[in-house]
Tab-separated table of C-alpha atoms in Angstrom:
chain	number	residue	atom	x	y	z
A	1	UNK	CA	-1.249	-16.674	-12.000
A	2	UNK	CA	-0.407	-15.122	-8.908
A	3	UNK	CA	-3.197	-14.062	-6.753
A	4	UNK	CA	-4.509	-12.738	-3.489
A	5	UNK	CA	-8.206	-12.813	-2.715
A	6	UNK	CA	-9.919	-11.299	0.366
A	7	UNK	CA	-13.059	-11.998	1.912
A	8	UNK	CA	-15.253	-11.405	5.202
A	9	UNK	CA	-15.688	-7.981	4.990
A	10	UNK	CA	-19.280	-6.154	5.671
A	11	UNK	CA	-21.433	-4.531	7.698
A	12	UNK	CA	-21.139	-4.217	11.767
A	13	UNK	CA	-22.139	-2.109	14.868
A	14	UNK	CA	-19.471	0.213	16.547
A	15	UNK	CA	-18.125	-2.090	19.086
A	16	UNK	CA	-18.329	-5.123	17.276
A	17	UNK	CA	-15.741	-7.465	15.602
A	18	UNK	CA	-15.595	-9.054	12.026
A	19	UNK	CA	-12.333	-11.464	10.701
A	20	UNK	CA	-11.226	-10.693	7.234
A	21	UNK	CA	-9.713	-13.358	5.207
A	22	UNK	CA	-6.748	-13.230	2.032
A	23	UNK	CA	-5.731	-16.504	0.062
A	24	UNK	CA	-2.732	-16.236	-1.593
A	25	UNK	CA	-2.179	-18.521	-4.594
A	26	UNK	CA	-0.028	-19.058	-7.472
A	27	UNK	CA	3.276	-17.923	-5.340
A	28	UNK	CA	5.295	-19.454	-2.519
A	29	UNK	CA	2.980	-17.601	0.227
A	30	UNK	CA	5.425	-18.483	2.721
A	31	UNK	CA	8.277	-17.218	1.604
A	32	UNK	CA	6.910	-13.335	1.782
A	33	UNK	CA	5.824	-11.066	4.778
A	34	UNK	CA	2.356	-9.866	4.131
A	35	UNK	CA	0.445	-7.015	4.940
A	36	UNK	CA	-3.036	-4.854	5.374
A	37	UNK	CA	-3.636	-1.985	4.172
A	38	UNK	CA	-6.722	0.089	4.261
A	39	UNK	CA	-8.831	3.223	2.464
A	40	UNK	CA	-11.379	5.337	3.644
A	41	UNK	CA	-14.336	6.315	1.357
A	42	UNK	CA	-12.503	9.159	-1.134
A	43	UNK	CA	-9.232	8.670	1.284
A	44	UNK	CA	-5.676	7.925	0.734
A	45	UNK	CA	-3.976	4.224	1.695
A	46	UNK	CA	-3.537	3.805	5.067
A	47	UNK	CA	-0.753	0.992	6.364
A	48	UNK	CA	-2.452	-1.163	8.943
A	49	UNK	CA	-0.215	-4.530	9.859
A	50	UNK	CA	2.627	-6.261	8.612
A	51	UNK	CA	3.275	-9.818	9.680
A	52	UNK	CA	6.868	-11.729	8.688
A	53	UNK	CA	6.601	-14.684	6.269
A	54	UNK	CA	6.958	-17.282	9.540
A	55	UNK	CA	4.103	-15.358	11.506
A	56	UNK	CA	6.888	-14.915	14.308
A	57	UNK	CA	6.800	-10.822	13.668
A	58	UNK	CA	4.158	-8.599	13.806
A	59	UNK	CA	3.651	-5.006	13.798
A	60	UNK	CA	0.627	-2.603	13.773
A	61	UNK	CA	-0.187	1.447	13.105
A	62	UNK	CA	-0.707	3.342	16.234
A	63	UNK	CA	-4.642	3.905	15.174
A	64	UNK	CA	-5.667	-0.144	15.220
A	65	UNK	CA	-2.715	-1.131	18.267
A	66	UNK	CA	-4.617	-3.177	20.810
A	67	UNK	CA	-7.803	-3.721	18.418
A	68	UNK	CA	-6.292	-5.247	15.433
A	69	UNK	CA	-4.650	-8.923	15.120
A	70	UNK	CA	-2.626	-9.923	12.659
A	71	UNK	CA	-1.973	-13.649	11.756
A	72	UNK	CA	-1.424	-16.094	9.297
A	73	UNK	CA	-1.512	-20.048	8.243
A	74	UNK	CA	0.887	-20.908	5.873
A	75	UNK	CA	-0.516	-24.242	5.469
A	76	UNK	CA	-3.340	-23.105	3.926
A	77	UNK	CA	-1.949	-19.922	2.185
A	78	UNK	CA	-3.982	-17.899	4.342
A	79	UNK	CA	-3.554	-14.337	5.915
A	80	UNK	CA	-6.167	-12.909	8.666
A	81	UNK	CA	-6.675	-9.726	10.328
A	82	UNK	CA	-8.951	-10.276	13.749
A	83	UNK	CA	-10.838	-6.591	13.955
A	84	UNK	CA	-12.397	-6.166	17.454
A	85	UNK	CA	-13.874	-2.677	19.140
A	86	UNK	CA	-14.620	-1.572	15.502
A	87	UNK	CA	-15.022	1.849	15.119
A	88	UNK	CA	-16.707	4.306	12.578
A	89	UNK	CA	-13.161	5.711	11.520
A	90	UNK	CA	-12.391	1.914	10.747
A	91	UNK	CA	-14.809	2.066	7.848
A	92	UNK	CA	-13.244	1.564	4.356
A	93	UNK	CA	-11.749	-0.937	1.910
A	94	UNK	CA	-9.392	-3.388	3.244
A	95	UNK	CA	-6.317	-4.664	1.110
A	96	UNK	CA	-3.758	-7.941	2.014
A	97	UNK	CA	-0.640	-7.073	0.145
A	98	UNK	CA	2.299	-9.113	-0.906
A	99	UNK	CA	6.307	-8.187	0.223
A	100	UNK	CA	8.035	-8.241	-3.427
A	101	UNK	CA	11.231	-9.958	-1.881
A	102	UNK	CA	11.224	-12.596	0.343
A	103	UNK	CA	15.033	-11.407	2.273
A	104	UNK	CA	14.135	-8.424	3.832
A	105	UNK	CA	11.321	-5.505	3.899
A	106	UNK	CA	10.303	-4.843	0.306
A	107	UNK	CA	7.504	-2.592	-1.778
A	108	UNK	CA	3.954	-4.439	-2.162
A	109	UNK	CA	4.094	-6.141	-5.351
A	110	UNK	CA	0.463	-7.317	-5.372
A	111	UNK	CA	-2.562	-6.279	-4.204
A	112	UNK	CA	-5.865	-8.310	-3.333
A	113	UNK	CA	-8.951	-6.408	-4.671
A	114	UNK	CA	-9.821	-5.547	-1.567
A	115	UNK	CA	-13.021	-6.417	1.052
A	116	UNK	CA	-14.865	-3.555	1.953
A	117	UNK	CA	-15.670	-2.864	6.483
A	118	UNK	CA	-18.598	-0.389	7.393
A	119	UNK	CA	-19.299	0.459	10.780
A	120	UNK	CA	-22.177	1.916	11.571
A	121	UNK	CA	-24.843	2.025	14.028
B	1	UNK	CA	5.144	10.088	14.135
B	2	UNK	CA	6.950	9.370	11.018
B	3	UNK	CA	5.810	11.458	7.949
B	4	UNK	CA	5.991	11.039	4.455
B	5	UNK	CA	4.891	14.431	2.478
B	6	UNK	CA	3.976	14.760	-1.270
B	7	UNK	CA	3.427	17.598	-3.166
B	8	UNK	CA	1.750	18.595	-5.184
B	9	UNK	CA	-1.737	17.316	-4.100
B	10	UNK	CA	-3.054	17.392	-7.433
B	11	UNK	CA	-1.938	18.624	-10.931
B	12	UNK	CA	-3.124	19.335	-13.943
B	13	UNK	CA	-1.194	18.569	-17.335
B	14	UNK	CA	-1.442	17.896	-21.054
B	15	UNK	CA	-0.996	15.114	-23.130
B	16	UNK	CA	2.976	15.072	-23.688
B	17	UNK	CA	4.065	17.026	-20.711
B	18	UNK	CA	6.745	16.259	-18.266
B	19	UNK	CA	4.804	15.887	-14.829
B	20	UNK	CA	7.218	15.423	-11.566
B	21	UNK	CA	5.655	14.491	-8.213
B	22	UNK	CA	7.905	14.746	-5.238
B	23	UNK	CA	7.761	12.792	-1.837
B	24	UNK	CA	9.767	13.778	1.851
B	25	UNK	CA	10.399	11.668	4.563
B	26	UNK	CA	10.695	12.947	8.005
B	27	UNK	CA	13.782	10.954	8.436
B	28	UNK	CA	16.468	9.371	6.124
B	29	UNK	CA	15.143	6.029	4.270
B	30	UNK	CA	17.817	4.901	2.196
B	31	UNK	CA	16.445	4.124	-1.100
B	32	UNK	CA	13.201	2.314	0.541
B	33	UNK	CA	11.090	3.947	-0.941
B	34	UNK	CA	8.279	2.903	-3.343
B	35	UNK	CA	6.044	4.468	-6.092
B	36	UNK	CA	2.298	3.685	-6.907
B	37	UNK	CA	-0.410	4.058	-9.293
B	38	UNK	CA	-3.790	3.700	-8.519
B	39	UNK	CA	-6.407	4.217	-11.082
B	40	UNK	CA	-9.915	5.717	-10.174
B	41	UNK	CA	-11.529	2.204	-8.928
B	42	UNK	CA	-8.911	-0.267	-9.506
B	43	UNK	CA	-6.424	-1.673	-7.214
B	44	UNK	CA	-3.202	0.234	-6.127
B	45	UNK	CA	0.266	-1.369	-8.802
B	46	UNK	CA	4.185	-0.703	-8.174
B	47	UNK	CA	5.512	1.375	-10.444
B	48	UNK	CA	9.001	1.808	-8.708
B	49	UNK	CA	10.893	0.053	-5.755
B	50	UNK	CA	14.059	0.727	-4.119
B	51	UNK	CA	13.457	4.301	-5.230
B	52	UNK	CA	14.235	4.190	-8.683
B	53	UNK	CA	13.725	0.751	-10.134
B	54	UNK	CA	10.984	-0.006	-12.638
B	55	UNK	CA	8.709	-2.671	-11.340
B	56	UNK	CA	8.678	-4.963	-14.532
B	57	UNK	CA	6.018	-4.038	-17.075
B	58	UNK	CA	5.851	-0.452	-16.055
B	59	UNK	CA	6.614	1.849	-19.462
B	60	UNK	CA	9.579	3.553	-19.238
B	61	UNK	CA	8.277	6.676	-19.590
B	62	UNK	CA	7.728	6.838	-15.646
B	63	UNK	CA	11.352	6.815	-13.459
B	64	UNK	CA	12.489	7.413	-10.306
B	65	UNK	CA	14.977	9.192	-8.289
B	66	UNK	CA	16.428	10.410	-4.805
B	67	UNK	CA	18.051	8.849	-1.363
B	68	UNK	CA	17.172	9.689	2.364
B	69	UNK	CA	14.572	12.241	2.609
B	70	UNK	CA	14.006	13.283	-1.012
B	71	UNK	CA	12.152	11.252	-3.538
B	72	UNK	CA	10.769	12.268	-7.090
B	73	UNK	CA	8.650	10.503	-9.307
B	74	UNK	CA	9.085	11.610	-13.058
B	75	UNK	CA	6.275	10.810	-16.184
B	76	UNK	CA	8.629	11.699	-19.177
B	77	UNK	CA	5.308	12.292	-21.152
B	78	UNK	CA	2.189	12.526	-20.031
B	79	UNK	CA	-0.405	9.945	-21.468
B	80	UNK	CA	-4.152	9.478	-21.160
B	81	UNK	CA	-3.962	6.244	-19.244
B	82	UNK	CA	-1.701	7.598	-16.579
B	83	UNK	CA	-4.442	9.461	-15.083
B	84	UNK	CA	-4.508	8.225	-11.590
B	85	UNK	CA	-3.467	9.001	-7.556
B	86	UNK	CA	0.276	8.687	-7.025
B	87	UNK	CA	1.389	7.196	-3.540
B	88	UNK	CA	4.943	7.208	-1.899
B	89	UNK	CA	5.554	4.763	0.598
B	90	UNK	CA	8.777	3.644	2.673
B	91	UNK	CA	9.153	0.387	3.906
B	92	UNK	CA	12.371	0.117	6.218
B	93	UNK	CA	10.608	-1.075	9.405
B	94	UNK	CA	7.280	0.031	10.447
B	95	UNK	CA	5.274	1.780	10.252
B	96	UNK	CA	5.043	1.692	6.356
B	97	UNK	CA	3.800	4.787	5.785
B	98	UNK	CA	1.970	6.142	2.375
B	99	UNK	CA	2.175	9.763	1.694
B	100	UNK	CA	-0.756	11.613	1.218
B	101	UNK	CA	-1.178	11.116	-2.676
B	102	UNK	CA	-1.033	12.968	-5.664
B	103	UNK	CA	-3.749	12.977	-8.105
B	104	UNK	CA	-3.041	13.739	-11.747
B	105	UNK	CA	-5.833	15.029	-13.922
B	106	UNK	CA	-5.338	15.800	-18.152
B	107	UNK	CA	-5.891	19.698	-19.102
C-alpha cells in the first residue's frame, strides 16, 4: 500500500527551528518530485516547496524563501523540510505530497496525514 | 503574484442537485489544473487532473472542464458524502498555487 508518513512536528518559540520528516513507502519514491504543503488552523492549503525526484531542483513560496529548506534522501525514501526563524504565521498542519507522474509536473496524488507546527511564545 | 480565484466561497444545495464550482487563473495554464476534496478532518484526495480527468476511483458523478484561465468543477448530483472544501490548484511550474476553496454544505 502506498504511503507517506510525516513526523517531527510540535511545539516551538518564534525564532526557533524544528525538521519535519515524510517516509514514503510502497511506491518508487524516487521516481516522483515531492512536495509540502501547509494549513492554517480553519485555513485553506497553502503550497510551500517542491523538490524534483533527484533533489537537483528546488523551489519555495515567497512567504517561507530564505527560512525554509527543502531536501530529500532517496536512499532511505525520505523527504525533509529544515524550518528555521519560525514564525507565528508558520503555525498549522504540514502535508508531504506525492507528484502523480513521474515525467513532468503533475497533481498530488497522495497525501501524508499531516504533522502539525505551533509557534508560540 | 500568481492567483488562482474560486467562486463561490461556499454553497448550499440539496441532495440531487447539480452544484458547479468555478476556478480562474491569473494567467493561461493549459489544462494543469487539478481538483480536490477535502473532507472536514481528513486529508485533502484528487478528484481531477489535467483539468478534466477522473483520478481513478472518483464516482463519475463529479467531472471537469476548461483550458487557460477558466476551470469548472461539476457534481452531476449532489450526495451526502460529498460534503467537503473544494480546492483548485495549477501545477505548471511554481508556485503551485491552491485557490481559496469552496465549501459545500447540504440544505
Amino acid at each position: 500500500e502506498e504511503q507517506l508518513l510525516e513526523s517531527g512536528g510540535g511545539l516551538v518559540q518564534p525564532g526557533g527551528s524544528l525538521r519535519l520528516s515524510c517516509a514514503g513507502s510502497g511506491f518508487t519514491f524516487a521516481s516522483h518530485a515531492m512536495s509540502w504543503v501547509r494549513q492554517a488552523p480553519g485555513k485553506g492549503l497553502e503550497w510551500v516547496s517542491a523538490l524534483s525526484s533527484h533533489g537537483a531542483f528546488t523551489n519555495y513560496a515567497n512567504s517561507v524563501k530564505g527560512r525554509f529548506t527543502v531536501s530529500r534522501d532517496n536512499s532511505r525514501n525520505a523527504l525533509y523540510l529544515q524550518m528555521n526563524s519560525l514564525r507565528a504565521e508558520d503555525t498549522a498542519v504540514y502535508y508531504c505530497a506525492k507528484d502523480r507522474g513521474t515525467s513532468r509536473p503533475d497533481a498530488y496524488d497522495m497525501w501524508g496525514q499531516g504533522t502539525m507546527v505551533t509557534v508560540t511564545s | 503574484d500568481f492567483q488562482m480565484t474560486q467562486s463561490p466561497s461556499s454553497l448550499s444545495a440539496s441532495v440531487g442537485d447539480r452544484v458547479t464550482i468555478t476556478c480562474r487563473a491569473s494567467e493561461g495554464i493549459d489544462i494543469y489544473l487539478a481538483w480536490y476534496q477535502q473532507k472536514p478532518g481528513k486529508v485533502p484526495e484528487l478528484l481531477i487532473y489535467a483539468a478534466s480527468t477522473l483520478q481513478s476511483g472518483v464516482p463519475s458523478r463529479f467531472s471537469g472542464s476548461g483550458f487557460g484561465t477558466d476551470f469548472t468543477l461539476t457534481i452531476s448530483s449532489l450526495q451526502p458524502e460529498d460534503v467537503a472544501t473544494y480546492y483548485c490548484q495549477k501545477y505548471n511550474g511554481t508556485p503551485r498555487t491552491f485557490g481559496q476553496g469552496t465549501k459545500v454544505e447540504l440544505k
